[in-house]
Amino acid sequence: MDKIDIKLIQLLQENARYPLKYLASQVFLSSPAVSARIERLEKCGIISGYHANVDPLTLGYHITAFINMSLDPKRKPEFYPFISACPNVIECDCVTGEFSMHIKVCFPSTIELDTFIGQLQRFGKTETQIVFSTPVPNRGIDITQFETEADKEKEKEKL
């Protein structure tokens, strides 16, 4: 990965719908060259997908919450299919600490959130935090901090 790849990733995280022609103009390459680079980044798994950011409030999902849950590891084979099938679950992470699962959800009301928590509690103890505001929304990885191997070699040569 070089500086051009880093710039392309940065631009695509900013707006995955930028036209190829625009991306090419930003990195001073032809559109086919940029297309080939993006395809390579996808094939090696650096770019894993493209997504639309949807505002839950405009769709009537007024409650965003984080649910921490203690889950017995033996119950993971039963829990993972359950949680994957829940459409209101935005993200579910297996984490360290007192709780083993960290679940982000969106619901239209606290009544629906409460019903869901009741379903979760058959798997373990829960603790819920309701989101008041989001001062830093999901913004992707700061790819500008990534130092390429070529950059490292140049620095060694200077010494």
PDB file of N, CA, C and O in Angstrom, residues 86-112:
ATOM      1  N   CYS A  86     -31.841 -10.397  14.672  1.00  0.00           N
ATOM      2  CA  CYS A  86     -32.576  -9.257  15.231  1.00  0.00           C
ATOM      3  C   CYS A  86     -32.330  -8.009  14.378  1.00  0.00           C
ATOM      4  O   CYS A  86     -31.209  -7.479  14.374  1.00  0.00           O
ATOM      5  N   PRO A  87     -33.341  -7.526  13.665  1.00  0.00           N
ATOM      6  CA  PRO A  87     -33.134  -6.396  12.752  1.00  0.00           C
ATOM      7  C   PRO A  87     -32.779  -5.078  13.443  1.00  0.00           C
ATOM      8  O   PRO A  87     -32.193  -4.202  12.816  1.00  0.00           O
ATOM      9  N   ASN A  88     -33.117  -4.925  14.712  1.00  0.00           N
ATOM     10  CA  ASN A  88     -32.821  -3.680  15.415  1.00  0.00           C
ATOM     11  C   ASN A  88     -31.403  -3.636  15.977  1.00  0.00           C
ATOM     12  O   ASN A  88     -30.972  -2.613  16.501  1.00  0.00           O
ATOM     13  N   VAL A  89     -30.676  -4.733  15.879  1.00  0.00           N
ATOM     14  CA  VAL A  89     -29.288  -4.775  16.336  1.00  0.00           C
ATOM     15  C   VAL A  89     -28.412  -4.180  15.247  1.00  0.00           C
ATOM     16  O   VAL A  89     -28.338  -4.698  14.138  1.00  0.00           O
ATOM     17  N   ILE A  90     -27.759  -3.089  15.573  1.00  0.00           N
ATOM     18  CA  ILE A  90     -26.878  -2.390  14.631  1.00  0.00           C
ATOM     19  C   ILE A  90     -25.484  -3.010  14.640  1.00  0.00           C
ATOM     20  O   ILE A  90     -24.822  -3.101  13.626  1.00  0.00           O
ATOM     21  N   GLU A  91     -25.040  -3.426  15.837  1.00  0.00           N
ATOM     22  CA  GLU A  91     -23.711  -4.019  15.990  1.00  0.00           C
ATOM     23  C   GLU A  91     -23.709  -4.852  17.259  1.00  0.00           C
ATOM     24  O   GLU A  91     -24.379  -4.525  18.230  1.00  0.00           O
ATOM     25  N   CYS A  92     -22.948  -5.936  17.227  1.00  0.00           N
ATOM     26  CA  CYS A  92     -22.777  -6.763  18.417  1.00  0.00           C
ATOM     27  C   CYS A  92     -21.321  -7.204  18.460  1.00  0.00           C
ATOM     28  O   CYS A  92     -20.817  -7.785  17.502  1.00  0.00           O
ATOM     29  N   ASP A  93     -20.661  -6.890  19.568  1.00  0.00           N
ATOM     30  CA  ASP A  93     -19.247  -7.222  19.723  1.00  0.00           C
ATOM     31  C   ASP A  93     -19.047  -8.094  20.956  1.00  0.00           C
ATOM     32  O   ASP A  93     -19.645  -7.849  21.999  1.00  0.00           O
ATOM     33  N   CYS A  94     -18.174  -9.081  20.831  1.00  0.00           N
ATOM     34  CA  CYS A  94     -17.739  -9.890  21.964  1.00  0.00           C
ATOM     35  C   CYS A  94     -16.551  -9.143  22.569  1.00  0.00           C
ATOM     36  O   CYS A  94     -15.571  -8.867  21.865  1.00  0.00           O
ATOM     37  N   VAL A  95     -16.647  -8.782  23.859  1.00  0.00           N
ATOM     38  CA  VAL A  95     -15.656  -7.892  24.474  1.00  0.00           C
ATOM     39  C   VAL A  95     -15.098  -8.474  25.776  1.00  0.00           C
ATOM     40  O   VAL A  95     -15.619  -9.454  26.294  1.00  0.00           O
ATOM     41  N   THR A  96     -14.069  -7.830  26.281  1.00  0.00           N
ATOM     42  CA  THR A  96     -13.491  -8.207  27.573  1.00  0.00           C
ATOM     43  C   THR A  96     -14.175  -7.416  28.678  1.00  0.00           C
ATOM     44  O   THR A  96     -14.868  -6.436  28.415  1.00  0.00           O
ATOM     45  N   GLY A  97     -13.959  -7.835  29.906  1.00  0.00           N
ATOM     46  CA  GLY A  97     -14.494  -7.104  31.042  1.00  0.00           C
ATOM     47  C   GLY A  97     -15.615  -7.852  31.729  1.00  0.00           C
ATOM     48  O   GLY A  97     -15.840  -9.037  31.491  1.00  0.00           O
ATOM     49  N   GLU A  98     -16.344  -7.132  32.566  1.00  0.00           N
ATOM     50  CA  GLU A  98     -17.424  -7.730  33.349  1.00  0.00           C
ATOM     51  C   GLU A  98     -18.497  -8.339  32.448  1.00  0.00           C
ATOM     52  O   GLU A  98     -19.060  -9.379  32.738  1.00  0.00           O
ATOM     53  N   PHE A  99     -18.804  -7.653  31.352  1.00  0.00           N
ATOM     54  CA  PHE A  99     -19.782  -8.146  30.387  1.00  0.00           C
ATOM     55  C   PHE A  99     -19.046  -8.692  29.174  1.00  0.00           C
ATOM     56  O   PHE A  99     -17.997  -8.186  28.804  1.00  0.00           O
ATOM     57  N   SER A 100     -19.608  -9.698  28.547  1.00  0.00           N
ATOM     58  CA  SER A 100     -18.912 -10.312  27.410  1.00  0.00           C
ATOM     59  C   SER A 100     -19.458  -9.861  26.054  1.00  0.00           C
ATOM     60  O   SER A 100     -18.797 -10.031  25.042  1.00  0.00           O
ATOM     61  N   MET A 101     -20.649  -9.275  26.027  1.00  0.00           N
ATOM     62  CA  MET A 101     -21.236  -8.811  24.775  1.00  0.00           C
ATOM     63  C   MET A 101     -21.590  -7.332  24.904  1.00  0.00           C
ATOM     64  O   MET A 101     -22.103  -6.882  25.936  1.00  0.00           O
ATOM     65  N   HIS A 102     -21.316  -6.577  23.835  1.00  0.00           N
ATOM     66  CA  HIS A 102     -21.654  -5.154  23.763  1.00  0.00           C
ATOM     67  C   HIS A 102     -22.519  -5.001  22.516  1.00  0.00           C
ATOM     68  O   HIS A 102     -22.045  -5.231  21.402  1.00  0.00           O
ATOM     69  N   ILE A 103     -23.777  -4.608  22.704  1.00  0.00           N
ATOM     70  CA  ILE A 103     -24.757  -4.611  21.619  1.00  0.00           C
ATOM     71  C   ILE A 103     -25.299  -3.199  21.411  1.00  0.00           C
ATOM     72  O   ILE A 103     -25.759  -2.554  22.358  1.00  0.00           O
ATOM     73  N   LYS A 104     -25.239  -2.721  20.167  1.00  0.00           N
ATOM     74  CA  LYS A 104     -25.826  -1.420  19.831  1.00  0.00           C
ATOM     75  C   LYS A 104     -27.149  -1.688  19.113  1.00  0.00           C
ATOM     76  O   LYS A 104     -27.196  -2.456  18.156  1.00  0.00           O
ATOM     77  N   VAL A 105     -28.217  -1.013  19.584  1.00  0.00           N
ATOM     78  CA  VAL A 105     -29.544  -1.220  19.015  1.00  0.00           C
ATOM     79  C   VAL A 105     -30.236   0.109  18.748  1.00  0.00           C
ATOM     80  O   VAL A 105     -29.893   1.132  19.349  1.00  0.00           O
ATOM     81  N   CYS A 106     -31.217   0.098  17.843  1.00  0.00           N
ATOM     82  CA  CYS A 106     -32.091   1.242  17.582  1.00  0.00           C
ATOM     83  C   CYS A 106     -33.532   0.752  17.601  1.00  0.00           C
ATOM     84  O   CYS A 106     -33.842  -0.267  16.971  1.00  0.00           O
ATOM     85  N   PHE A 107     -34.397   1.478  18.309  1.00  0.00           N
ATOM     86  CA  PHE A 107     -35.813   1.137  18.405  1.00  0.00           C
ATOM     87  C   PHE A 107     -36.653   2.404  18.314  1.00  0.00           C
ATOM     88  O   PHE A 107     -36.209   3.481  18.706  1.00  0.00           O
ATOM     89  N   PRO A 108     -37.893   2.271  17.864  1.00  0.00           N
ATOM     90  CA  PRO A 108     -38.787   3.431  17.828  1.00  0.00           C
ATOM     91  C   PRO A 108     -39.189   3.925  19.218  1.00  0.00           C
ATOM     92  O   PRO A 108     -39.465   5.107  19.392  1.00  0.00           O
ATOM     93  N   SER A 109     -39.224   3.017  20.204  1.00  0.00           N
ATOM     94  CA  SER A 109     -39.685   3.430  21.533  1.00  0.00           C
ATOM     95  C   SER A 109     -38.994   2.628  22.628  1.00  0.00           C
ATOM     96  O   SER A 109     -38.427   1.561  22.381  1.00  0.00           O
ATOM     97  N   THR A 110     -39.093   3.152  23.845  1.00  0.00           N
ATOM     98  CA  THR A 110     -38.530   2.440  24.995  1.00  0.00           C
ATOM     99  C   THR A 110     -39.315   1.163  25.285  1.00  0.00           C
ATOM    100  O   THR A 110     -38.756   0.207  25.826  1.00  0.00           O
ATOM    101  N   ILE A 111     -40.577   1.130  24.914  1.00  0.00           N
ATOM    102  CA  ILE A 111     -41.388  -0.079  25.115  1.00  0.00           C
ATOM    103  C   ILE A 111     -40.805  -1.233  24.305  1.00  0.00           C
ATOM    104  O   ILE A 111     -40.634  -2.350  24.812  1.00  0.00           O
ATOM    105  N   GLU A 112     -40.460  -0.964  23.041  1.00  0.00           N
ATOM    106  CA  GLU A 112     -39.873  -2.008  22.189  1.00  0.00           C
ATOM    107  C   GLU A 112     -38.475  -2.390  22.671  1.00  0.00           C
ATOM    108  O   GLU A 112     -38.090  -3.565  22.618  1.00  0.00           O
TER     109      GLU A 112
END
